[in-house]
Amino acid sequence: DSLIALANAIIITRRLIRTAWTTHRWDTRPTRRP
């Protein structure tokens, strides 16, 4: 169960980073997505 929870946490974190990367912009933000 702990491995499933860890995998879910990683997947959710990556999804949040990607959505924030495209929606929250600033002037010196790099254009490449992670």
GROMACS .gro file of C-alpha atoms in nm:
model
   34
    1ASP     CA    1   0.000   0.000   0.000
    2SER     CA    2   0.282   0.239   0.076
    3LEU     CA    3   0.428   0.198  -0.274
    4ILE     CA    4   0.091   0.277  -0.429
    5ALA     CA    5   0.056   0.584  -0.211
    6LEU     CA    6   0.405   0.701  -0.306
    7ALA     CA    7   0.336   0.650  -0.676
    8ASN     CA    8   0.010   0.844  -0.648
    9ALA     CA    9   0.187   1.129  -0.471
   10ILE     CA   10   0.451   1.148  -0.744
   11ILE     CA   11   0.191   1.142  -1.022
   12ILE     CA   12  -0.023   1.410  -0.858
   13THR     CA   13   0.279   1.632  -0.790
   14ARG     CA   14   0.397   1.607  -1.151
   15ARG     CA   15   0.046   1.688  -1.276
   16LEU     CA   16   0.022   1.992  -1.049
   17ILE     CA   17   0.364   2.116  -1.162
   18ARG     CA   18   0.270   2.080  -1.528
   19THR     CA   19  -0.062   2.261  -1.491
   20ALA     CA   20   0.097   2.539  -1.288
   21TRP     CA   21   0.377   2.564  -1.546
   22THR     CA   22   0.128   2.639  -1.823
   23THR     CA   23  -0.118   2.854  -1.627
   24HIS     CA   24   0.112   3.063  -1.405
   25ARG     CA   25   0.347   3.271  -1.615
   26TRP     CA   26   0.606   3.528  -1.528
   27ASP     CA   27   0.840   3.741  -1.741
   28THR     CA   28   1.157   3.538  -1.700
   29ARG     CA   29   0.987   3.200  -1.709
   30PRO     CA   30   1.168   2.952  -1.934
   31THR     CA   31   0.963   2.848  -2.235
   32ARG     CA   32   1.047   2.479  -2.205
   33ARG     CA   33   0.810   2.266  -2.003
   34PRO     CA   34   0.956   2.023  -1.748
   0.00000   0.00000   0.00000
